[in-house]
Structure formats: structure tokens, C-alpha cells
Short mmCIF file of C-alpha atoms and ligand atoms in Angstrom, two decimals:
data_model
loop_
_atom_site.label_atom_id
_atom_site.label_comp_id
_atom_site.label_asym_id
_atom_site.label_seq_id
_atom_site.Cartn_x
_atom_site.Cartn_y
_atom_site.Cartn_z
CA MET A 1 25.52 -11.39 22.06
CA THR A 2 25.97 -13.06 25.44
CA ALA A 3 22.91 -12.84 27.61
CA MET A 4 23.25 -11.05 30.94
CA LEU A 5 21.46 -13.92 32.64
CA GLU A 6 20.60 -17.43 31.49
CA ILE A 7 18.48 -19.77 33.51
CA LYS A 8 18.67 -23.28 32.11
CA GLN A 9 16.30 -26.00 33.29
CA VAL A 10 16.61 -24.80 36.84
CA GLY A 11 14.75 -26.72 39.50
CA LYS A 12 14.52 -26.36 43.27
CA SER A 13 12.83 -28.36 45.98
CA TYR A 14 12.52 -27.76 49.69
CA GLY A 15 12.35 -31.19 51.28
CA LYS A 16 9.71 -33.08 49.33
CA GLN A 17 8.10 -29.95 47.93
CA GLU A 18 9.16 -29.09 44.39
CA VAL A 19 9.04 -25.30 44.26
CA LEU A 20 10.52 -24.82 40.77
CA GLY A 21 10.10 -27.51 38.13
CA SER A 22 12.34 -26.71 35.21
CA VAL A 23 12.64 -23.02 34.48
CA ASP A 24 14.22 -21.72 31.25
CA LEU A 25 14.69 -18.03 30.68
CA SER A 26 17.30 -15.65 29.40
CA VAL A 27 17.65 -11.92 29.98
CA GLN A 28 19.55 -9.52 27.71
CA ALA A 29 21.55 -6.55 29.00
CA GLY A 30 19.32 -3.51 29.52
CA GLU A 31 16.16 -5.57 29.51
CA ILE A 32 13.46 -5.30 32.17
CA ILE A 33 11.82 -8.63 32.90
CA SER A 34 8.79 -8.87 35.14
CA VAL A 35 7.79 -12.23 36.51
CA LEU A 36 4.11 -12.26 37.38
CA GLY A 37 2.47 -15.03 39.36
CA PRO A 38 0.25 -15.70 42.34
CA SER A 39 1.68 -15.88 45.83
CA GLY A 40 3.54 -19.13 46.47
CA CYS A 41 4.33 -19.92 42.82
CA GLY A 42 8.10 -19.70 43.41
CA LYS A 43 9.00 -16.11 42.40
CA SER A 44 11.11 -15.28 45.45
CA THR A 45 12.82 -18.66 45.26
CA LEU A 46 13.80 -17.93 41.66
CA LEU A 47 15.26 -14.54 42.71
CA GLN A 48 17.19 -16.14 45.57
CA LEU A 49 18.69 -18.66 43.18
CA ILE A 50 19.83 -15.86 40.87
CA ALA A 51 21.20 -13.83 43.79
CA GLY A 52 23.08 -16.80 45.22
CA LEU A 53 21.08 -16.99 48.44
CA GLN A 54 19.90 -20.48 47.49
CA GLN A 55 21.47 -23.21 45.38
CA PRO A 56 19.59 -24.98 42.56
CA ASP A 57 19.03 -28.75 42.72
CA ARG A 58 18.96 -29.03 38.96
CA GLY A 59 20.06 -26.98 35.97
CA GLU A 60 22.42 -24.04 35.62
CA ILE A 61 22.45 -20.29 36.09
CA LEU A 62 24.86 -18.31 33.93
CA LEU A 63 25.79 -14.67 34.39
CA ARG A 64 27.39 -12.94 31.38
CA GLY A 65 27.99 -16.41 29.90
CA LYS A 66 29.79 -17.76 32.98
CA LEU A 67 28.45 -20.45 35.27
CA ALA A 68 27.24 -18.92 38.54
CA ALA A 69 25.27 -21.79 40.02
CA SER A 70 24.45 -25.44 39.53
CA ARG A 71 24.04 -28.40 41.85
CA SER A 72 27.82 -28.61 42.17
CA ALA A 73 28.97 -25.02 41.63
CA MET A 74 28.14 -21.89 43.57
CA LEU A 75 29.56 -18.42 43.00
CA ALA A 76 29.36 -16.28 46.18
CA PRO A 77 26.55 -13.69 46.11
CA GLU A 78 28.95 -10.73 46.37
CA LYS A 79 30.85 -11.94 43.32
CA ARG A 80 27.79 -11.97 41.05
CA GLY A 81 27.50 -8.25 40.28
CA ILE A 82 23.90 -8.38 41.48
CA ASN A 83 21.94 -6.26 43.92
CA MET A 84 18.52 -6.86 45.32
CA VAL A 85 15.64 -4.75 46.61
CA PHE A 86 13.41 -6.66 49.00
CA GLN A 87 9.73 -6.25 49.71
CA ASP A 88 10.47 -4.86 53.19
CA TYR A 89 13.46 -2.80 51.87
CA ALA A 90 15.76 -4.29 54.56
CA LEU A 91 17.35 -0.92 55.34
CA TRP A 92 19.73 -0.69 58.29
CA PRO A 93 17.48 1.00 60.87
CA HIS A 94 20.35 2.47 62.91
CA MET A 95 22.10 3.99 59.89
CA THR A 96 21.18 7.28 58.27
CA VAL A 97 19.97 7.50 54.68
CA PHE A 98 23.49 8.58 53.69
CA GLU A 99 25.10 5.61 55.45
CA ASN A 100 22.57 3.18 54.02
CA ILE A 101 23.24 4.35 50.47
CA ALA A 102 27.02 4.44 51.05
CA TYR A 103 27.15 1.00 52.67
CA GLY A 104 28.08 -1.04 49.61
CA MET A 105 30.58 1.54 48.37
CA ARG A 106 32.32 1.58 51.77
CA ARG A 107 32.58 -2.19 51.72
CA SER A 108 34.25 -2.03 48.33
CA ARG A 109 36.65 0.55 49.80
CA GLN A 110 35.89 3.48 47.55
CA ASP A 111 37.42 6.80 48.60
CA GLN A 112 35.45 9.18 50.79
CA ALA A 113 35.12 11.98 48.22
CA GLY A 114 33.90 9.53 45.57
CA ILE A 115 31.34 8.07 47.96
CA LYS A 116 30.02 11.54 48.88
CA ALA A 117 29.65 12.49 45.24
CA SER A 118 27.88 9.22 44.39
CA VAL A 119 25.44 9.50 47.30
CA ALA A 120 24.62 13.07 46.31
CA GLU A 121 23.99 11.97 42.74
CA LEU A 122 21.74 9.07 43.81
CA ALA A 123 19.88 11.24 46.32
CA ALA A 124 19.12 13.70 43.53
CA LEU A 125 18.09 10.94 41.14
CA LEU A 126 15.71 9.41 43.68
CA ARG A 127 14.44 12.69 45.12
CA LEU A 128 15.95 12.11 48.55
CA GLU A 129 17.83 15.39 48.85
CA GLY A 130 17.67 16.90 52.33
CA LEU A 131 16.87 13.52 53.89
CA GLU A 132 20.44 12.22 54.03
CA GLN A 133 20.81 12.52 57.81
CA ARG A 134 17.47 10.90 58.69
CA LEU A 135 17.07 7.37 59.99
CA PRO A 136 14.79 4.96 58.10
CA PRO A 137 12.02 5.03 60.76
CA GLN A 138 11.80 8.80 60.15
CA LEU A 139 10.90 8.27 56.50
CA SER A 140 7.64 7.48 54.72
CA GLY A 141 7.22 4.12 53.00
CA GLY A 142 7.83 5.64 49.58
CA GLN A 143 11.01 7.35 50.78
CA GLN A 144 12.30 4.14 52.35
CA GLN A 145 11.64 2.32 49.11
CA ARG A 146 13.64 4.94 47.19
CA VAL A 147 16.54 4.63 49.68
CA ALA A 148 16.52 0.86 49.08
CA ILE A 149 16.74 1.44 45.32
CA ALA A 150 19.48 4.06 45.74
CA ARG A 151 21.46 1.68 47.93
CA ALA A 152 21.07 -1.11 45.39
CA LEU A 153 22.13 1.16 42.50
CA ALA A 154 25.13 2.55 44.41
CA THR A 155 27.46 -0.33 43.63
CA LYS A 156 26.50 -0.19 39.94
CA PRO A 157 25.29 -3.78 39.69
CA ASP A 158 25.02 -5.46 36.29
CA LEU A 159 21.68 -6.85 37.34
CA MET A 160 19.03 -5.57 39.75
CA LEU A 161 16.64 -7.98 41.37
CA LEU A 162 13.38 -6.56 42.71
CA ASP A 163 11.15 -8.70 44.91
CA GLU A 164 7.64 -7.17 45.16
CA PRO A 165 9.29 -3.76 45.60
CA LEU A 166 6.03 -1.82 45.91
CA SER A 167 3.73 -4.09 47.85
CA ASN A 168 4.25 -2.27 51.15
CA LEU A 169 3.08 1.05 49.74
CA ASP A 170 -0.48 2.33 49.61
CA MET A 171 -2.24 2.19 46.27
CA GLN A 172 -1.74 5.77 45.10
CA LEU A 173 1.96 5.75 45.92
CA ARG A 174 2.31 2.38 44.22
CA VAL A 175 0.96 3.79 40.98
CA GLU A 176 3.30 6.79 41.20
CA MET A 177 6.36 4.77 42.14
CA ARG A 178 5.99 2.10 39.49
CA THR A 179 5.86 4.73 36.77
CA GLU A 180 8.91 6.49 38.23
CA MET A 181 10.82 3.23 38.65
CA ALA A 182 10.17 2.13 35.08
CA TYR A 183 11.37 5.52 33.82
CA LEU A 184 14.46 5.52 36.06
CA PHE A 185 15.65 2.04 35.10
CA LYS A 186 15.12 2.70 31.39
CA LYS A 187 17.01 5.98 31.66
CA LEU A 188 19.91 4.29 33.45
CA GLY A 189 19.84 1.25 31.15
CA THR A 190 19.77 -1.06 34.17
CA THR A 191 19.05 -4.75 33.59
CA VAL A 192 16.18 -5.59 35.90
CA PHE A 193 14.64 -8.86 37.01
CA HIS A 194 11.47 -7.96 38.84
CA VAL A 195 8.90 -10.24 40.44
CA THR A 196 5.40 -9.33 41.56
CA HIS A 197 1.88 -10.69 42.00
CA ASP A 198 0.42 -7.37 40.78
CA PRO A 199 -0.39 -7.36 37.03
CA GLU A 200 -0.40 -3.57 36.74
CA GLU A 201 3.01 -3.32 38.38
CA ALA A 202 4.32 -5.96 36.00
CA PHE A 203 2.83 -4.21 32.95
CA SER A 204 4.23 -0.81 33.82
CA MET A 205 7.76 -2.14 34.33
CA ALA A 206 8.20 -4.96 31.85
CA ASP A 207 9.78 -5.12 28.43
CA ARG A 208 8.93 -8.80 28.62
CA LEU A 209 6.46 -10.41 30.94
CA VAL A 210 6.93 -13.92 32.31
CA ILE A 211 3.79 -15.52 33.71
CA MET A 212 4.48 -18.19 36.31
CA ARG A 213 2.28 -20.82 37.89
CA GLU A 214 3.24 -23.48 40.40
CA GLY A 215 6.96 -23.38 39.74
CA ALA A 216 6.70 -23.30 35.94
CA ILE A 217 6.49 -20.67 33.23
CA ASP A 218 3.09 -20.44 31.52
CA GLN A 219 3.85 -17.67 29.04
CA ILE A 220 6.56 -15.22 27.98
CA GLY A 221 5.68 -12.22 25.86
CA THR A 222 5.28 -8.47 25.79
CA PRO A 223 2.70 -7.21 28.27
CA GLN A 224 0.39 -6.43 25.33
CA GLU A 225 0.70 -9.92 23.86
CA CYS A 226 -0.01 -11.57 27.19
CA TRP A 227 -2.95 -9.26 27.84
CA ARG A 228 -4.56 -9.96 24.48
CA ARG A 229 -3.76 -13.65 24.29
CA PRO A 230 -3.30 -15.25 27.71
CA ALA A 231 -1.79 -18.69 27.05
CA SER A 232 -3.68 -20.51 29.77
CA ALA A 233 -6.86 -20.18 31.78
CA SER A 234 -4.84 -19.33 34.86
CA ALA A 235 -2.92 -16.62 32.96
CA ALA A 236 -6.22 -15.20 31.73
CA LYS A 237 -7.58 -15.15 35.27
CA LEU A 238 -4.40 -13.48 36.56
CA LEU A 239 -4.77 -10.86 33.81
CA GLY A 240 -8.26 -9.87 34.87
CA ALA A 241 -10.51 -12.34 33.06
CA GLY A 242 -12.49 -13.01 36.23
CA ASN A 243 -15.51 -14.56 34.52
CA ARG A 244 -15.36 -18.26 33.87
CA LEU A 245 -18.18 -20.20 32.25
CA GLU A 246 -18.28 -23.89 31.55
CA VAL A 247 -19.38 -24.44 27.98
CA MET A 248 -19.90 -27.23 25.46
CA GLY A 249 -18.83 -27.41 21.85
CA ARG A 250 -15.88 -27.21 19.57
CA ILE A 251 -13.19 -24.91 20.80
CA GLY A 252 -11.97 -24.07 17.30
CA GLY A 253 -15.48 -23.40 16.04
CA GLY A 254 -17.90 -22.14 18.63
CA VAL A 255 -19.41 -23.09 21.93
CA SER A 256 -22.80 -23.02 23.56
CA VAL A 257 -23.90 -21.66 26.90
CA GLY A 258 -27.49 -22.70 27.46
CA GLU A 259 -29.28 -21.59 24.27
CA ALA A 260 -26.63 -19.09 23.26
CA LYS A 261 -23.89 -19.78 20.75
CA LEU A 262 -20.60 -17.95 21.15
CA ALA A 263 -17.43 -17.68 19.13
CA GLY A 264 -14.16 -17.00 20.88
CA VAL A 265 -10.41 -17.33 20.49
CA TRP A 266 -8.34 -20.14 21.81
CA PRO A 267 -4.97 -18.63 22.63
CA GLY A 268 -3.29 -21.89 23.63
CA GLN A 269 -1.70 -24.52 21.43
CA LEU A 270 -3.45 -24.75 18.08
CA ALA A 271 -3.10 -28.52 17.83
CA ALA A 272 -5.98 -28.99 20.21
CA SER A 273 -8.10 -26.18 18.78
CA ASN A 274 -10.67 -28.57 17.38
CA ALA A 275 -11.08 -30.44 20.61
CA GLU A 276 -14.70 -31.36 21.23
CA GLY A 277 -16.42 -31.42 24.54
CA PRO A 278 -16.49 -29.34 27.68
CA ALA A 279 -14.43 -26.18 27.64
CA GLN A 280 -14.00 -23.11 29.80
CA LEU A 281 -14.62 -19.64 28.53
CA LEU A 282 -13.05 -16.67 30.28
CA PHE A 283 -13.64 -12.95 29.80
CA ARG A 284 -13.09 -9.68 31.61
CA PRO A 285 -16.02 -7.94 33.29
CA ASP A 286 -15.36 -4.79 31.24
CA ALA A 287 -15.38 -6.68 27.94
CA ALA A 288 -19.12 -7.31 28.14
CA ASP A 289 -21.67 -4.78 26.97
CA PHE A 290 -25.15 -5.13 28.47
CA GLN A 291 -28.35 -4.25 26.68
CA PRO A 292 -31.68 -4.67 28.40
CA HIS A 293 -34.47 -6.52 26.62
CA VAL A 294 -36.55 -3.89 24.91
CA VAL A 295 -40.27 -4.33 25.20
CA CYS A 296 -41.42 -3.60 21.65
CA THR A 297 -44.87 -2.24 21.11
CA SER A 298 -44.56 -3.34 17.52
CA GLY A 299 -43.64 -7.01 17.41
CA GLU A 300 -42.66 -6.54 13.81
CA ALA A 301 -39.71 -4.25 14.68
CA ALA A 302 -38.38 -6.77 17.18
CA GLU A 303 -38.60 -9.57 14.69
CA SER A 304 -36.84 -7.73 11.90
CA ALA A 305 -34.03 -6.66 14.26
CA ALA A 306 -33.54 -10.24 15.40
CA SER A 307 -33.48 -11.63 11.89
CA LEU A 308 -30.74 -9.29 10.66
CA GLU A 309 -27.93 -11.56 11.82
CA PRO A 310 -27.88 -15.00 13.33
CA ALA A 311 -27.37 -15.19 17.09
CA TRP A 312 -24.00 -16.84 16.46
CA GLU A 313 -22.48 -13.77 14.83
CA ARG A 314 -23.87 -11.35 17.32
CA ASN A 315 -22.07 -13.21 20.12
CA ARG A 316 -24.80 -12.43 22.60
CA LEU A 317 -25.37 -14.09 25.89
CA PRO A 318 -28.76 -13.80 27.64
CA VAL A 319 -28.40 -13.00 31.34
CA HIS A 320 -30.60 -12.07 34.26
CA VAL A 321 -29.43 -9.64 36.92
CA VAL A 322 -28.96 -10.66 40.54
CA HIS A 323 -27.44 -7.55 42.14
CA SER A 324 -25.56 -4.29 41.37
CA VAL A 325 -22.79 -2.66 43.40
CA PHE A 326 -21.62 0.96 42.98
CA GLU A 327 -17.90 1.18 42.26
CA GLY A 328 -17.35 4.88 41.62
CA LYS A 329 -16.70 4.77 37.89
CA GLY A 330 -19.85 2.72 37.41
CA TRP A 331 -21.71 -0.30 38.66
CA ARG A 332 -20.52 -3.87 38.89
CA VAL A 333 -23.40 -6.19 38.15
CA LEU A 334 -23.72 -9.75 39.34
CA ALA A 335 -25.83 -11.82 36.94
CA ARG A 336 -26.52 -15.37 35.84
CA THR A 337 -26.65 -17.09 32.49
CA SER A 338 -29.78 -18.99 31.43
CA ASP A 339 -28.14 -22.19 32.68
CA GLY A 340 -27.47 -20.60 36.05
CA GLN A 341 -23.76 -19.80 35.89
CA PRO A 342 -22.68 -16.63 37.75
CA LEU A 343 -20.77 -13.80 36.07
CA THR A 344 -20.09 -10.09 36.57
CA PHE A 345 -19.94 -7.17 34.17
CA LEU A 346 -19.65 -3.40 34.38
CA HIS A 347 -22.47 -1.06 33.51
CA HIS A 348 -23.00 2.69 33.51
CA ARG A 349 -26.12 2.56 35.69
CA PRO A 350 -27.47 0.25 38.38
CA LEU A 351 -29.59 -2.71 37.29
CA ALA A 352 -32.28 -4.25 39.45
CA ALA A 353 -32.55 -7.87 40.49
CA GLY A 354 -34.62 -9.68 37.89
CA ASP A 355 -33.68 -7.37 34.99
CA GLU A 356 -32.98 -9.32 31.84
CA GLY A 357 -30.88 -8.53 28.80
CA LEU A 358 -28.12 -9.55 26.46
CA LEU A 359 -24.39 -9.32 27.01
CA THR A 360 -22.47 -8.67 23.82
CA ILE A 361 -18.87 -9.83 23.96
CA SER A 362 -16.50 -9.61 21.01
CA PRO A 363 -15.07 -13.01 19.96
CA THR A 364 -11.55 -11.62 20.44
CA ASP A 365 -12.39 -10.97 24.11
CA LEU A 366 -13.63 -14.50 24.79
CA TYR A 367 -10.81 -16.85 25.71
CA LEU A 368 -11.44 -20.56 25.41
CA TYR A 369 -9.42 -23.33 27.00
CA PRO A 370 -9.92 -27.05 27.34
CA ILE A 371 -11.48 -27.86 30.67
CA LEU A 372 -8.95 -30.55 31.49
CA GLU A 373 -6.37 -27.87 32.14
CA ALA A 374 -5.93 -27.26 35.86
CA ASN A 375 -6.69 -23.72 36.95
P1 LIG B 401 6.37 -16.48 45.89
O1 LIG B 401 7.52 -15.56 46.06
O2 LIG B 401 5.94 -16.65 44.46
O3 LIG B 401 5.21 -16.14 46.76
P2 LIG B 401 8.13 -18.42 47.17
O4 LIG B 401 9.25 -18.66 46.24
O5 LIG B 401 8.37 -17.53 48.32
O6 LIG B 401 6.84 -17.96 46.33
O7 LIG B 401 7.63 -19.81 47.75
C1 LIG B 401 7.26 -20.89 46.95
C2 LIG B 401 6.98 -22.08 47.84
O8 LIG B 401 8.18 -22.52 48.46
C3 LIG B 401 6.02 -21.80 48.96
O9 LIG B 401 5.20 -22.93 49.13
C4 LIG B 401 6.91 -21.59 50.16
O10 LIG B 401 6.26 -21.96 51.33
C5 LIG B 401 8.08 -22.52 49.86
N1 LIG B 401 9.36 -22.01 50.41
C6 LIG B 401 9.95 -20.86 50.07
N2 LIG B 401 11.13 -20.70 50.71
C7 LIG B 401 11.28 -21.79 51.48
C8 LIG B 401 12.31 -22.25 52.39
N3 LIG B 401 13.41 -21.52 52.63
N4 LIG B 401 12.12 -23.43 53.00
C9 LIG B 401 11.02 -24.18 52.77
N5 LIG B 401 10.03 -23.82 51.92
C10 LIG B 401 10.14 -22.65 51.29
MG1 LIG B 402 7.68 -13.80 47.23
#
């Protein structure tokens, strides 16, 4: 089957700055792709290349198997069967909701009755009924965003490009809208290429997630795969593994942090999994379970508990508490390892500065990467 979109070794520079190195990616019809990456990694540039608003310096972009862009070829944006929703919606402020949605259909000279019927259908689909005669400034952010989607859907594009479509909305509306959007596009069978810096937005939309860093793709997989096995330290950090400890040891075997020995997974290339030396260990604050040191009146009980399993298998990391902050659902605790490295974890009650205990972290939640890798 011909892919809807193929990006082949595409590169782009602005002046001396290389913004995209060599990007390879293909998108099937009906698929929703979310590109996730920090600000400045080249997401919008990639969208503009697909839309035809920029021309690649290297490589090729194919739409439905046909060349749309290369260094020497450039299909006009309006001939690509693509529509785009921008971060700021880019609605025409002097046109009503009706006129905004009808704009593309008018340009393609559809008849008046057909346009009216289509706008009514889209207004119903996007819950904009009754707002057709309003101007964009008279709408809430969420409504404006839905008008932008309706307008983009109106010309029945083969491919929808979404550039941070929810980042101008407040948090609660963002959560609502991303769920609605994912449902809508799946129901319509729209092929979507969506870019965002927000992991939760990417997860809720994506069939396949593409993690980008500095103009290159770090990982492609289902959201679940990427979440469980981030391919690089920077992907792990992007996906919530905010704790980073520098450790020594064998990545494929186990590592040490101060006195503690820990086993973890190394989700990157297996060839280097036995690499010796300094490594970085990343984990999410909610993956660590804290237990305070129990002062045993009977030293015997403490000893027998400790001898049950070697420290290695228990995957326990001694920490001392620095500070706790209330976060609603629980407390976020700032602590340090015995060799002085800072980390945070979540706990169900506040802990006091100076409290000591053990953090238990499952080996499958500890991600190890060679330290040579840039963050
Ligand atoms: P993202 O959307 O991931 O935040 P962008 O693609 O907007 O990233 O930008 C990537 C890099 O390219 C940034 O350093 C940005 O400053 C630069 N850049 C983007 N567009 C242009 C342009 N038209 N001219 C010059 N530099 C640009
Ligand atoms: Mg951008």
C-alpha cells in the first residue's frame, strides 16, 4: 500500500544552522502520528516542509507516492491536499465563524447550498451550533480552536497537520479537547500529523509517537512502548523520568550509587549493554516507593529482615530527606543519595528534613544509559 506521506532523508538549514538533520518517516492513511520534542527541536519546520511553506535542502517528501518536495522540486501548498491548524488558530478576525469555516470551500468554488450544508454538518460535529454568526474575538479559546479544526476539515484534506493545537488553552480545557480531538479524528478516519512538546497531548492523540531531539528522530513507537522503554536519556527525561543519577558499573549487569547496588534496564542499543564505567540512571518520581528506617527494639528482627535477600535484589537506595512540598494528591519530597546526589519522589505524607529511609525502585523502572550520550 502506498503511504500517505513519506519523508526521506529530509534535511533543512536556516543559514548556517542545521534545523533538521536527516529525517525519515512514513505515515499510512488513517494514521495519527504525534511528534513529541522540546521547543526548538525542529517540529514546526518539519510541518512547514510537509505543508509546502518551506523547501527542503536535502531529501524528498512524497505524498500518496508522488514527489511533493525536494531541493529541486516544489509542489504548491494548495495542490498538496493538506490543511493545517496552527497554534494561534490563525482565524480571520473580521469573518464570522460561518465565513471562516466556508472559506476554503468558497475558494474551491463549491455551490452555495453545498457550502451551507457542509458548514452546518461541521458546526454540529465540533459543537459550534448557534455560534455561526459570531466573530472570532467573541469566542472562547476552546471555541476558536474548534473553528480552526472545522475550517481545516471543510476542504476534506487527505492529511491534517496540527502544530501545538492546544497550547493556547488552559489546562482543563486542554485535557478535554485532546480527548475529543483524538475521538473525532479516529471517527472521521483522518490522517493526522501532529506536533507538540506536551507528552500527555501526544499520548492521547497518537497511534505512533515520534520522539525528536535537535533535528533528529530519537525513537518511533506506540506511546506505551516509548513510555516503558525510552530509547535515550533525553527521551526518558521528556517522558517524565526527571530523576537522573550518575552511577558506576556495568550497564548490562548492575550499577552502584554510593553503597547501594541497583539493577535496571538499558533500553538503548544492546550492543553497548555491557559497557563498563560511568552511566546515568533515570527514573520517574512516582516509580520510587519510600520506606523510613524502622528503629527496631529487637535488633534480631532487623537482622533477619535484612538477611532475607541481598541488597542487590531488593533494589533499594538509601536516601535522606531535604524537604517536602504539598502537591494536592500527595507530597513531593526532595532528598539526597548517600553520595549527595539530589532526587525527588512522591509520598503519601510529608517527610521532615533529616528523615532517612530506603527508596525501592523496580528494575524495570530504572533506565540506564551510557553517560557519553548528550542529554
Ligand atoms: P519547534 O517547533 O520544535 O519549537 P522550530 O522548527 O520552530 O522548532 O525551530 C527550530 C529551530 O529553527 C529554532 O532554532 C528556530 O529558531 C529556527 N528557525 C525556525 N524557523 C526559522 C526561520 N524561518 N528562519 C530562521 N530560523 C528558523
Ligand atoms: Mg513549533
